[in-house]
PDB file of C-alpha atoms in Angstrom:
ATOM      1  CA  MET A 156       0.282-161.851-156.105  1.00 77.00           C
ATOM      2  CA  ASP A 157      -3.050-161.143-154.394  1.00 82.00           C
ATOM      3  CA  TRP A 158      -2.471-157.509-153.389  1.00 84.00           C
ATOM      4  CA  ARG A 159      -5.912-157.112-151.840  1.00 82.00           C
ATOM      5  CA  LYS A 160      -5.308-160.088-149.554  1.00 87.00           C
ATOM      6  CA  MET A 161      -1.941-158.650-148.551  1.00 91.00           C
ATOM      7  CA  ALA A 162      -3.510-155.230-147.926  1.00 88.00           C
ATOM      8  CA  LYS A 163      -6.158-156.822-145.722  1.00 85.00           C
ATOM      9  CA  LYS A 164      -3.481-158.551-143.646  1.00 90.00           C
ATOM     10  CA  ALA A 165      -1.440-155.353-143.321  1.00 90.00           C
ATOM     11  CA  GLU A 166      -4.323-152.872-142.954  1.00 86.00           C
ATOM     12  CA  GLY A 167      -3.266-149.779-141.033  1.00 85.00           C
ATOM     13  CA  LEU A 168      -0.376-147.341-140.861  1.00 87.00           C
ATOM     14  CA  HIS A 169       3.209-148.570-141.169  1.00 90.00           C
ATOM     15  CA  THR A 170       6.759-147.521-141.709  1.00 91.00           C
ATOM     16  CA  LEU A 171       8.724-149.521-144.276  1.00 93.00           C
ATOM     17  CA  GLU A 172      10.476-151.358-141.460  1.00 93.00           C
ATOM     18  CA  GLY A 173       7.206-152.114-139.683  1.00 91.00           C
ATOM     19  CA  PHE A 174       5.613-153.484-142.851  1.00 94.00           C
ATOM     20  CA  ALA A 175       8.669-155.638-143.570  1.00 94.00           C
ATOM     21  CA  SER A 176       8.583-157.017-140.023  1.00 92.00           C
ATOM     22  CA  LEU A 177       4.851-157.728-140.177  1.00 92.00           C
ATOM     23  CA  MET A 178       5.154-159.588-143.478  1.00 93.00           C
ATOM     24  CA  ASN A 179       8.450-161.250-142.455  1.00 92.00           C
ATOM     25  CA  ILE A 180      10.220-160.091-145.610  1.00 94.00           C
ATOM     26  CA  HIS A 181      13.369-158.116-146.445  1.00 94.00           C
ATOM     27  CA  LYS A 182      13.106-154.318-146.565  1.00 92.00           C
ATOM     28  CA  LYS A 183      13.906-154.250-150.287  1.00 91.00           C
ATOM     29  CA  THR A 184      11.137-156.744-150.995  1.00 92.00           C
ATOM     30  CA  ALA A 185       8.778-154.730-148.776  1.00 93.00           C
ATOM     31  CA  ALA A 186       9.524-151.571-150.769  1.00 92.00           C
ATOM     32  CA  VAL A 187       8.679-153.373-154.011  1.00 90.00           C
ATOM     33  CA  TYR A 188       5.426-154.760-152.581  1.00 93.00           C
ATOM     34  CA  LEU A 189       4.374-151.326-151.300  1.00 93.00           C
ATOM     35  CA  HIS A 190       5.132-149.779-154.680  1.00 87.00           C
ATOM     36  CA  LEU A 191       3.042-152.372-156.498  1.00 86.00           C
ATOM     37  CA  MET A 192       0.171-152.152-154.009  1.00 86.00           C
ATOM     38  CA  ARG A 193       0.202-148.395-154.393  1.00 83.00           C
ATOM     39  CA  LYS A 194      -0.165-148.782-158.166  1.00 78.00           C
ATOM     40  CA  GLU A 195      -3.196-150.998-157.544  1.00 76.00           C
ATOM     41  CA  GLY A 196      -4.708-148.395-155.212  1.00 77.00           C
ATOM     42  CA  TYR A 197      -4.224-150.134-151.857  1.00 84.00           C
ATOM     43  CA  VAL A 198      -1.544-147.805-150.429  1.00 87.00           C
ATOM     44  CA  LYS A 199      -1.367-144.079-149.745  1.00 85.00           C
ATOM     45  CA  THR A 200       1.881-142.473-148.621  1.00 84.00           C
ATOM     46  CA  SER A 201       2.548-139.470-146.409  1.00 82.00           C
ATOM     47  CA  ARG A 202       5.510-137.939-144.612  1.00 78.00           C
ATOM     48  CA  GLY A 203       6.263-137.813-140.912  1.00 73.00           C
ATOM     49  CA  LYS A 204       8.906-135.823-139.075  1.00 70.00           C
ATOM     50  CA  ARG A 205      12.229-135.444-140.901  1.00 71.00           C
ATOM     51  CA  GLY A 206      10.682-136.781-144.060  1.00 74.00           C
ATOM     52  CA  LYS A 207      10.025-140.283-142.702  1.00 81.00           C
ATOM     53  CA  ARG A 208       7.697-141.990-145.147  1.00 87.00           C
ATOM     54  CA  LEU A 209       4.536-143.561-143.765  1.00 90.00           C
ATOM     55  CA  TYR A 210       2.286-146.021-145.587  1.00 90.00           C
ATOM     56  CA  GLU A 211      -1.479-146.200-145.079  1.00 87.00           C
ATOM     57  CA  ILE A 212      -2.670-149.606-146.290  1.00 88.00           C
ATOM     58  CA  SER A 213      -6.299-150.531-146.902  1.00 82.00           C
ATOM     59  CA  PRO A 214      -7.912-153.522-148.650  1.00 78.00           C
ATOM     60  CA  LEU A 215     -10.406-151.041-150.106  1.00 66.00           C
ATOM     61  CA  GLN A 216      -9.130-149.599-153.346  1.00 57.00           C
ATOM     62  CA  LEU A 217      -8.622-145.977-152.480  1.00 51.00           C
ATOM     63  CA  ARG A 218     -11.074-143.640-154.145  1.00 44.00           C
ATOM     64  CA  PRO A 219     -12.069-140.180-152.899  1.00 44.00           C
ATOM     65  CA  VAL A 220     -15.225-140.159-150.794  1.00 42.00           C
ATOM     66  CA  GLY A 221     -14.427-137.202-148.510  1.00 50.00           C
ATOM     67  CA  SER A 222     -13.266-139.360-145.597  1.00 60.00           C
ATOM     68  CA  LYS A 223     -11.430-137.806-142.676  1.00 70.00           C
ATOM     69  CA  GLY A 224      -7.668-138.195-142.515  1.00 72.00           C
ATOM     70  CA  PHE A 225      -5.311-138.362-139.546  1.00 75.00           C
ATOM     71  CA  PHE A 226      -4.953-134.621-139.052  1.00 76.00           C
ATOM     72  CA  GLU A 227      -8.697-134.026-139.236  1.00 78.00           C
ATOM     73  CA  VAL A 228      -9.432-136.660-136.589  1.00 81.00           C
ATOM     74  CA  LEU A 229      -6.566-135.429-134.410  1.00 83.00           C
ATOM     75  CA  ASN A 230      -7.691-131.805-134.503  1.00 80.00           C
ATOM     76  CA  GLU A 231     -11.313-132.703-133.830  1.00 83.00           C
ATOM     77  CA  ASN A 232     -10.342-134.428-130.593  1.00 81.00           C
ATOM     78  CA  SER A 233      -7.460-132.356-129.241  1.00 81.00           C
ATOM     79  CA  SER A 234      -7.115-128.941-127.624  1.00 78.00           C
ATOM     80  CA  ILE A 235      -3.959-128.309-129.660  1.00 78.00           C
ATOM     81  CA  GLY A 236      -4.500-127.230-133.239  1.00 72.00           C
ATOM     82  CA  ILE A 237      -2.039-128.860-135.631  1.00 72.00           C
ATOM     83  CA  GLN A 238      -1.402-127.201-138.965  1.00 65.00           C
ATOM     84  CA  PHE A 239      -1.374-129.594-141.898  1.00 59.00           C
ATOM     85  CA  PRO A 240       2.174-129.867-143.334  1.00 51.00           C
ATOM     86  CA  TYR A 241       0.726-131.729-146.298  1.00 44.00           C
ATOM     87  CA  VAL A 242      -2.648-132.673-147.741  1.00 44.00           C
ATOM     88  CA  GLN A 243      -3.416-136.141-146.510  1.00 50.00           C
ATOM     89  CA  LYS A 244      -6.645-138.090-146.880  1.00 50.00           C
ATOM     90  CA  VAL A 245      -7.707-141.627-146.176  1.00 49.00           C
ATOM     91  CA  TYR A 246     -10.115-142.952-148.763  1.00 49.00           C
ATOM     92  CA  GLY A 247     -12.954-145.362-148.248  1.00 53.00           C
ATOM     93  CA  ARG A 248     -13.358-144.843-144.480  1.00 61.00           C
ATOM     94  CA  ASP A 249     -12.575-142.523-141.589  1.00 70.00           C
ATOM     95  CA  VAL A 250      -9.512-143.382-139.544  1.00 78.00           C
ATOM     96  CA  ARG A 251     -10.007-144.573-135.979  1.00 85.00           C
ATOM     97  CA  ALA A 252      -8.608-143.113-132.765  1.00 90.00           C
ATOM     98  CA  GLU A 253      -6.467-146.224-132.325  1.00 92.00           C
ATOM     99  CA  GLU A 254      -4.819-145.644-135.701  1.00 89.00           C
ATOM    100  CA  VAL A 255      -4.245-141.956-135.034  1.00 89.00           C
ATOM    101  CA  ILE A 256      -2.362-142.715-131.795  1.00 93.00           C
ATOM    102  CA  ILE A 257       0.033-145.060-133.612  1.00 92.00           C
ATOM    103  CA  TRP A 258       0.375-142.651-136.535  1.00 87.00           C
ATOM    104  CA  ALA A 259       1.247-139.847-134.110  1.00 90.00           C
ATOM    105  CA  LEU A 260       4.018-141.935-132.546  1.00 92.00           C
ATOM    106  CA  LEU A 261       5.428-142.773-135.953  1.00 88.00           C
ATOM    107  CA  THR A 262       5.681-139.089-136.890  1.00 86.00           C
ATOM    108  CA  LYS A 263       7.953-138.477-133.854  1.00 88.00           C
ATOM    109  CA  ASP A 264       6.649-134.920-133.895  1.00 89.00           C
ATOM    110  CA  TYR A 265       6.476-133.337-130.425  1.00 90.00           C
ATOM    111  CA  ARG A 266       3.201-131.417-130.892  1.00 89.00           C
ATOM    112  CA  VAL A 267       1.496-134.233-132.782  1.00 89.00           C
ATOM    113  CA  VAL A 268       2.309-136.829-130.100  1.00 93.00           C
ATOM    114  CA  LEU A 269       1.262-134.420-127.324  1.00 93.00           C
ATOM    115  CA  ALA A 270      -2.029-133.680-129.083  1.00 91.00           C
ATOM    116  CA  SER A 271      -2.681-137.394-129.578  1.00 93.00           C
ATOM    117  CA  LEU A 272      -2.866-138.057-125.820  1.00 94.00           C
ATOM    118  CA  GLU A 273      -6.456-136.843-125.811  1.00 92.00           C
ATOM    119  CA  LEU A 274      -7.301-139.519-128.393  1.00 94.00           C
ATOM    120  CA  PHE A 275      -7.054-142.154-125.639  1.00 96.00           C
ATOM    121  CA  ARG A 276     -10.461-140.868-124.502  1.00 93.00           C
ATOM    122  CA  LYS A 277     -11.899-142.065-127.825  1.00 92.00           C
ATOM    123  CA  VAL A 278     -10.353-145.542-127.898  1.00 95.00           C
ATOM    124  CA  GLY A 279     -13.074-148.141-128.212  1.00 92.00           C
ATOM    125  CA  ASP A 280     -10.969-151.197-129.045  1.00 93.00           C
ATOM    126  CA  PHE A 281      -7.835-151.676-126.973  1.00 95.00           C
ATOM    127  CA  SER A 282      -7.203-155.022-128.654  1.00 93.00           C
ATOM    128  CA  LEU A 283      -6.883-153.171-131.970  1.00 92.00           C
ATOM    129  CA  LEU A 284      -4.621-150.566-130.377  1.00 95.00           C
ATOM    130  CA  TYR A 285      -2.406-153.332-129.015  1.00 95.00           C
ATOM    131  CA  ARG A 286      -2.202-155.096-132.386  1.00 92.00           C
ATOM    132  CA  LEU A 287      -1.286-151.878-134.160  1.00 91.00           C
ATOM    133  CA  ALA A 288       1.336-151.076-131.525  1.00 93.00           C
ATOM    134  CA  LYS A 289       2.764-154.594-131.761  1.00 92.00           C
ATOM    135  CA  HIS A 290       3.129-154.303-135.542  1.00 87.00           C
ATOM    136  CA  GLU A 291       5.335-151.253-135.042  1.00 89.00           C
ATOM    137  CA  ARG A 292       7.027-152.539-131.850  1.00 92.00           C
ATOM    138  CA  LEU A 293       5.605-149.634-129.890  1.00 95.00           C
ATOM    139  CA  GLU A 294       3.743-151.529-127.164  1.00 96.00           C
ATOM    140  CA  ARG A 295       5.610-149.960-124.250  1.00 96.00           C
ATOM    141  CA  HIS A 296       5.459-146.496-125.780  1.00 97.00           C
ATOM    142  CA  VAL A 297       1.677-146.775-126.077  1.00 97.00           C
ATOM    143  CA  GLY A 298       1.369-148.180-122.557  1.00 97.00           C
ATOM    144  CA  ALA A 299       3.437-145.353-121.107  1.00 97.00           C
ATOM    145  CA  LEU A 300       1.426-142.689-122.935  1.00 97.00           C
ATOM    146  CA  TYR A 301      -1.823-144.291-121.772  1.00 97.00           C
ATOM    147  CA  ALA A 302      -0.560-144.161-118.178  1.00 96.00           C
ATOM    148  CA  LEU A 303       0.446-140.546-118.700  1.00 95.00           C
ATOM    149  CA  ALA A 304      -2.904-139.569-120.206  1.00 94.00           C
ATOM    150  CA  ARG A 305      -4.712-141.163-117.242  1.00 94.00           C
ATOM    151  CA  LYS A 306      -3.112-138.593-114.953  1.00 92.00           C
ATOM    152  CA  PHE A 307      -5.002-135.808-116.722  1.00 91.00           C
ATOM    153  CA  PHE A 308      -8.061-137.299-118.439  1.00 90.00           C
ATOM    154  CA  ARG A 309     -10.828-139.722-117.662  1.00 91.00           C
ATOM    155  CA  LEU A 310     -10.126-142.666-119.949  1.00 93.00           C
ATOM    156  CA  PRO A 311     -11.761-145.989-120.816  1.00 93.00           C
ATOM    157  CA  ARG A 312     -10.154-148.721-118.732  1.00 93.00           C
ATOM    158  CA  ILE A 313      -7.761-150.981-120.583  1.00 93.00           C
ATOM    159  CA  ASP A 314      -7.996-154.737-120.109  1.00 92.00           C
ATOM    160  CA  GLY A 315      -5.411-155.928-117.588  1.00 92.00           C
ATOM    161  CA  ARG A 316      -4.210-158.713-119.893  1.00 95.00           C
ATOM    162  CA  ILE A 317      -3.492-156.243-122.675  1.00 95.00           C
ATOM    163  CA  LEU A 318      -1.693-153.966-120.232  1.00 94.00           C
ATOM    164  CA  LYS A 319       0.511-156.843-119.056  1.00 95.00           C
ATOM    165  CA  SER A 320       1.271-157.868-122.639  1.00 96.00           C
ATOM    166  CA  MET A 321       2.364-154.302-123.415  1.00 96.00           C
ATOM    167  CA  MET A 322       4.564-154.198-120.347  1.00 94.00           C
ATOM    168  CA  ARG A 323       6.251-157.519-121.170  1.00 94.00           C
ATOM    169  CA  ALA A 324       6.930-156.555-124.783  1.00 95.00           C
ATOM    170  CA  PRO A 325      10.592-156.284-125.828  1.00 92.00           C
ATOM    171  CA  LEU A 326      11.824-152.717-125.908  1.00 91.00           C
ATOM    172  CA  LYS A 327      13.458-151.657-129.170  1.00 84.00           C
ATOM    173  CA  LYS A 328      13.964-147.953-128.410  1.00 89.00           C
ATOM    174  CA  LYS A 329      13.666-146.119-125.087  1.00 94.00           C
ATOM    175  CA  TYR A 330      12.907-142.730-126.598  1.00 95.00           C
ATOM    176  CA  ILE A 331       9.386-141.841-127.677  1.00 94.00           C
ATOM    177  CA  ILE A 332      10.770-138.716-129.363  1.00 93.00           C
ATOM    178  CA  PRO A 333      14.577-138.862-129.494  1.00 91.00           C
ATOM    179  CA  PRO A 334      16.512-137.369-127.834  1.00 91.00           C
ATOM    180  CA  MET A 335      13.871-135.829-125.541  1.00 92.00           C
ATOM    181  CA  LYS A 336      13.299-136.880-121.949  1.00 90.00           C
ATOM    182  CA  SER A 337      11.763-135.160-118.960  1.00 88.00           C
ATOM    183  CA  SER A 338      12.542-135.076-115.257  1.00 88.00           C
ATOM    184  CA  ASP A 339       8.787-135.287-114.608  1.00 89.00           C
ATOM    185  CA  PHE A 340       6.757-138.509-114.535  1.00 93.00           C
ATOM    186  CA  ALA A 341       9.656-140.616-113.229  1.00 93.00           C
ATOM    187  CA  ASP A 342       7.210-143.253-111.992  1.00 94.00           C
ATOM    188  CA  ILE A 343       5.896-143.913-115.505  1.00 95.00           C
ATOM    189  CA  GLN A 344       9.370-143.826-117.057  1.00 95.00           C
ATOM    190  CA  HIS A 345      10.645-146.370-114.515  1.00 94.00           C
ATOM    191  CA  LYS A 346       7.633-148.673-114.858  1.00 95.00           C
ATOM    192  CA  TRP A 347       7.568-148.738-118.664  1.00 96.00           C
ATOM    193  CA  GLY A 348      11.280-148.279-119.389  1.00 95.00           C
ATOM    194  CA  VAL A 349      10.763-145.428-121.868  1.00 96.00           C
ATOM    195  CA  PHE A 350      11.562-141.721-121.696  1.00 96.00           C
ATOM    196  CA  ILE A 351       8.559-139.397-121.481  1.00 95.00           C
ATOM    197  CA  PRO A 352       9.299-136.305-123.623  1.00 94.00           C
ATOM    198  CA  PHE A 353       6.773-134.033-121.908  1.00 93.00           C
ATOM    199  CA  SER A 354       6.887-131.917-118.749  1.00 90.00           C
ATOM    200  CA  MET A 355       4.053-131.072-116.386  1.00 89.00           C
ATOM    201  CA  SER A 356       3.684-127.616-117.921  1.00 86.00           C
ATOM    202  CA  ASP A 357       2.843-129.116-121.327  1.00 86.00           C
ATOM    203  CA  PHE A 358      -0.492-130.277-119.994  1.00 82.00           C
ATOM    204  CA  ASP A 359      -1.742-126.782-119.286  1.00 75.00           C
ATOM    205  CA  ARG A 360      -2.382-126.586-123.039  1.00 65.00           C
ATOM    206  CA  LEU A 361      -4.394-129.798-122.990  1.00 64.00           C
ATOM    207  CA  ARG A 362      -6.830-128.772-120.275  1.00 55.00           C
ATOM    208  CA  ARG A 363     -10.013-127.411-121.735  1.00 49.00           C
TER     209      ARG A 363
END
């Protein structure tokens, strides 16, 4: 098996289920592939909320070069300081804002997802963001959070075709952070079909 080729195809952050879906394989097979790719140096693992395992896949064999990880990039670009629950580095390159947004959603951690809203200001490739969201079936979640962030920050404008593709995407789960939902931002919740977990008061902490 060409593990580097597989890592190149699956580059990014995934859950086990997301990786299995991307590669169109059974979860048990996906677990074996991830284990073997990790032995070859193409996978790093970390933990999200409630111990959910996350897999960072890169076609570069992972060797320490002092690159910035998800928490470092998040804290550099957010008003909310997040304490590191574990030591986590990405090797070979710095992670991108687009990857951090998806990673934050996968953690399902309230403060991490809230802090990640400011990362939309740093997005330079909405096509990449859409592809990453599609891999994890989070298109509508990302679209809703983008719409939410636009209420409070000046953001790069997303291409209308990408926005429509996100809106038409099948919805797997309505909760961004189960079982949290807010009575605020009803317009966004209705338009995107997902529950926004934040209230208006949360954004006082995000205003510099």
